C-alpha positions in Angstrom: -40.9 -49.7 76.2 -43.5 -49.2 79.0 -44.3 -45.7 77.7 -44.8 -47.0 74.1 -47.0 -49.9 75.5 -49.1 -47.4 77.4 -49.7 -45.2 74.4 -50.8 -48.3 72.4 -53.2 -49.4 75.1 -56.8 -48.8 73.8 -57.8 -47.7 77.3 -55.1 -45.0 77.4 -56.2 -41.4 77.4 -54.0 -38.3 77.5 -54.4 -36.6 80.9 -56.1 -33.3 80.7 -57.4 -33.9 77.2 -61.0 -32.6 77.1 -63.8 -33.8 74.8 -65.9 -30.8 75.4 -69.5 -31.0 76.4 -69.4 -34.8 75.9 -67.2 -35.1 79.0 -70.0 -33.6 81.1 -72.0 -36.8 80.6 -68.9 -38.9 81.6 -68.5 -37.0 84.8 -72.1 -36.9 86.1 -71.1 -37.4 89.7 -68.9 -34.3 89.6 -71.7 -32.4 87.9 -74.1 -33.4 90.7 -71.6 -32.1 93.3 -71.3 -28.8 91.5 -75.1 -28.5 91.2 -75.5 -29.2 94.9 -72.9 -26.7 95.8 -74.5 -24.0 93.6 -78.0 -24.7 95.1 -76.9 -24.8 98.8 -74.6 -21.8 98.7 -77.0 -19.5 96.8 -78.8 -18.3 99.9 -76.2 -19.4 102.5 -76.5 -17.2 105.6 -79.9 -15.8 104.5 -82.8 -15.8 106.9 -85.5 -16.3 104.3 -83.4 -18.7 102.1 -85.5 -20.2 99.3 -88.3 -17.8 100.0 -86.3 -15.3 97.9 -86.9 -17.5 94.9 -90.6 -16.4 95.2 -90.1 -12.9 96.5 -87.9 -11.6 93.7 -90.1 -12.6 90.8 -93.2 -11.6 92.7 -91.8 -8.1 93.3 -90.7 -7.8 89.7 -94.1 -8.9 88.5 -95.8 -6.4 90.8 -93.6 -3.5 89.5 -94.2 -4.3 85.8 -97.9 -4.9 86.3 -98.5 -1.6 88.1 -96.4 0.5 85.7 -97.0 -1.3 82.4 -100.4 -2.8 83.1 -102.2 -0.2 85.2 -100.4 3.1 84.6 -99.8 2.6 80.9 -102.9 0.6 80.4 -101.5 -2.5 78.7 -104.0 -4.7 80.6 -106.9 -3.1 78.8 -108.2 -5.2 76.0 -106.0 -8.2 77.0 -107.7 -11.0 78.9 -105.7 -12.4 81.8 -102.8 -9.9 81.3 -101.2 -10.8 84.7 -100.7 -14.5 83.5 -99.4 -13.2 80.1 -96.9 -10.9 81.9 -95.7 -13.5 84.5 -95.3 -16.2 81.9 -92.9 -13.9 80.0 -91.1 -12.7 83.1 -90.2 -16.2 84.3 -88.9 -17.1 80.8 -86.6 -14.0 80.7 -85.6 -14.6 84.3 -84.5 -18.1 83.4 -82.4 -16.8 80.5 -80.9 -14.0 82.5 -79.9 -16.1 85.5 -78.5 -18.9 83.3 -76.5 -16.5 81.1 -75.1 -14.5 84.1 -74.2 -17.7 86.0 -72.4 -19.3 83.0 -70.5 -16.1 82.2 -69.0 -16.1 85.7 -68.8 -19.9 86.1 -65.0 -20.2 85.4 -63.9 -17.1 87.4 -66.1 -18.0 90.3 -64.5 -21.5 90.5 -60.9 -20.2 89.8 -59.4 -22.1 92.7 -60.6 -25.4 91.3 -59.5 -24.6 87.8 -56.0 -23.7 88.9 -55.4 -26.7 91.1 -56.9 -29.8 89.5 -58.0 -31.0 86.0 -61.6 -31.6 85.3 -63.7 -30.8 82.2 -64.1 -27.0 82.4 -67.5 -27.3 80.7 -68.8 -28.8 84.0 -68.9 -25.3 85.5 -71.1 -23.6 83.0 -73.4 -26.6 82.6 -73.8 -26.8 86.4 -74.5 -23.0 86.4 -77.4 -23.6 83.9 -78.7 -26.4 86.1 -78.7 -24.1 89.1 -80.7 -21.5 87.2 -83.2 -24.2 86.1 -83.7 -25.4 89.7 -84.4 -21.8 90.8 -86.8 -21.4 87.9 -89.0 -24.3 89.1 -90.6 -22.4 92.1 -91.6 -19.5 89.8 -93.1 -21.9 87.3 -94.9 -23.7 90.1 -96.5 -20.5 91.3 -97.7 -19.6 87.7 -99.0 -23.2 87.2 -101.0 -23.0 90.5 -102.5 -19.6 89.5 -103.4 -20.9 86.0 -105.1 -24.1 87.5 -107.1 -21.9 89.8 -108.3 -19.8 86.8 -109.5 -22.9 85.0 -106.4 -23.9 83.0 -106.3 -27.4 81.4 -103.3 -29.3 80.1 -102.8 -31.0 76.7 -99.9 -32.9 75.2 -99.2 -30.0 72.9 -98.7 -27.7 75.9 -96.3 -30.2 77.4 -94.4 -30.3 74.2 -94.4 -26.5 73.8 -93.1 -26.2 77.4 -90.3 -28.6 76.9 -89.2 -27.0 73.6 -89.3 -23.6 75.1 -87.1 -24.7 78.0 -84.6 -26.4 75.7 -84.4 -23.4 73.4 -83.8 -20.9 76.2 -81.3 -23.1 78.1 -79.3 -24.1 75.0 -79.1 -20.4 73.9 -78.0 -19.3 77.4 -75.4 -22.0 77.6 -74.0 -21.2 74.2 -73.7 -17.5 75.0 -72.4 -18.4 78.4 -69.6 -20.6 77.0 -68.7 -17.8 74.6 -68.6 -14.9 77.1 -67.5 -17.1 80.0 -64.3 -18.1 78.1 -63.6 -14.5 77.1 -64.4 -13.3 80.7 -61.4 -15.2 82.1 -58.9 -13.0 80.3 -61.1 -9.9 79.8 -63.5 -9.0 82.5 -65.2 -6.6 80.1 -67.2 -9.6 78.9 -69.5 -9.6 82.0 -70.3 -5.9 81.3 -71.3 -6.9 77.7 -73.5 -9.6 79.2 -75.1 -7.0 81.6 -76.0 -4.9 78.5 -77.5 -7.9 76.8 -79.6 -8.7 79.9 -80.7 -5.1 80.3 -82.4 -5.3 76.9 -83.6 -8.9 77.2 -86.9 -8.1 78.9 -87.7 -5.4 76.4 -86.5 -7.2 73.3 -89.2 -9.9 73.6 -93.0 -9.7 73.9 -93.1 -9.8 77.7 -94.4 -6.4 78.6 -96.3 -5.9 75.3 -98.0 -8.0 72.7 -96.4 -9.3 69.4 -99.2 -7.4 67.5 -97.8 -4.1 68.7 -94.4 -4.9 67.2 -96.0 -6.2 64.0 -97.7 -2.9 63.4 -94.4 -1.0 63.7 -91.9 -3.2 61.9 -91.6 -4.2 58.3 -92.2 -7.9 57.7 -88.6 -8.9 57.3 -87.6 -7.2 60.6 -90.6 -8.7 62.4 -89.6 -12.2 61.2 -86.1 -11.6 62.7 -87.7 -10.5 65.9 -89.9 -13.6 66.1 -87.1 -16.1 65.5 -85.0 -14.7 68.3 -84.6 -17.7 70.6 -85.7 -15.8 73.7 -88.8 -14.5 71.9 -89.5 -18.0 70.7 -89.4 -19.3 74.2 -91.5 -16.5 75.5 -94.3 -17.1 72.9 -94.2 -20.9 73.6 -94.7 -20.2 77.3 -97.6 -17.9 76.4 -99.1 -20.7 74.5 -98.7 -23.1 77.4 -100.0 -20.9 80.3 -101.9 -18.0 78.9 -103.5 -19.1 75.7 -105.8 -21.8 77.3 -107.3 -19.0 79.4 -107.8 -16.7 76.5 -108.3 -19.1 73.6 -109.8 -16.6 71.1 -106.8 -14.3 71.3 -104.9 -13.9 67.9 -101.5 -15.6 67.9 -98.5 -15.0 65.6 -98.4 -17.0 62.4 -95.8 -19.7 61.8 -95.1 -20.1 65.5 -94.0 -23.7 65.1 -91.6 -22.8 62.3 -90.3 -19.9 64.3 -89.7 -22.3 67.2 -87.8 -24.6 64.9 -85.6 -21.8 63.6 -85.1 -20.5 67.2 -83.9 -24.0 68.2 -81.5 -24.1 65.3 -80.1 -20.7 66.2 -79.7 -21.8 69.8 -77.8 -24.9 68.6 -75.6 -22.8 66.3 -74.9 -20.5 69.3 -74.0 -23.5 71.4 -71.5 -24.8 68.8 -69.9 -21.3 68.5 -69.7 -21.1 72.3 -68.2 -24.5 72.6 -65.6 -23.8 69.8 -64.6 -20.5 71.5 -64.4 -22.2 74.9 -62.2 -25.0 73.6 -59.9 -22.6 71.9 -59.4 -20.5 75.1 -59.6 -23.0 77.9 -55.8 -23.9 77.7 -55.0 -20.4 79.1 -57.6 -20.3 81.9 -55.3 -21.3 84.7 -52.6 -18.7 83.9 -55.2 -15.9 83.5 -56.9 -16.8 86.8 
């Protein structure tokens, strides 16, 4: 009788029954603990600590600028090419770190997954949060440089920045949920992700302009290129940081429409990733 009464209680919830990403918002305290853990342990034992968040993108920027900008001459004919380059680099870095972190989120927290129940989506969402926190110093450096060069802010730039962030984070989370779930049983998934990230920088207009691609591709293929969520985010960040410094530079047509399509594709990817994650999470503990 007690068992039947418990089942009929409106407050009763089956233990271990997940509601997917919705549960992340119901366990905000656990999410904050995972975020704090990811942030504090990233550079644990390192002498420079958070300085590496500035050193790595700076070294990456210097390498690309010297090779692509100076040696290959990409900076000729493009005003403020360093700002253009760094705006794209920090966008791709955010996507790369978020996707890599989410793919490994379950396996890296295997001891917790095997011992206690908590919504498994907390781990990849926290991994995206950690990537975002480490993106902020890079964005702050770029912002400081732009302000020094005479950059001014408008509400459209703020909106473009927010939309770009949302697109790239949702897209990375969706792919991370998909590959992270598969990675628990088949570690080949992380190698597939490494391949994706190897092409990420070159598959978006980071080291080159969109006009160079437009000249080489037929219109239908160029349209597919432009609605890629990472490309959408890169171009939005170019509009935010670089375009105010070079206002007379040609920009791609239908950028707002492309941004909307990129956002829809990111949401579809998130739904597919969540569906795959929910299907496979019941076997996480035994595979770990």
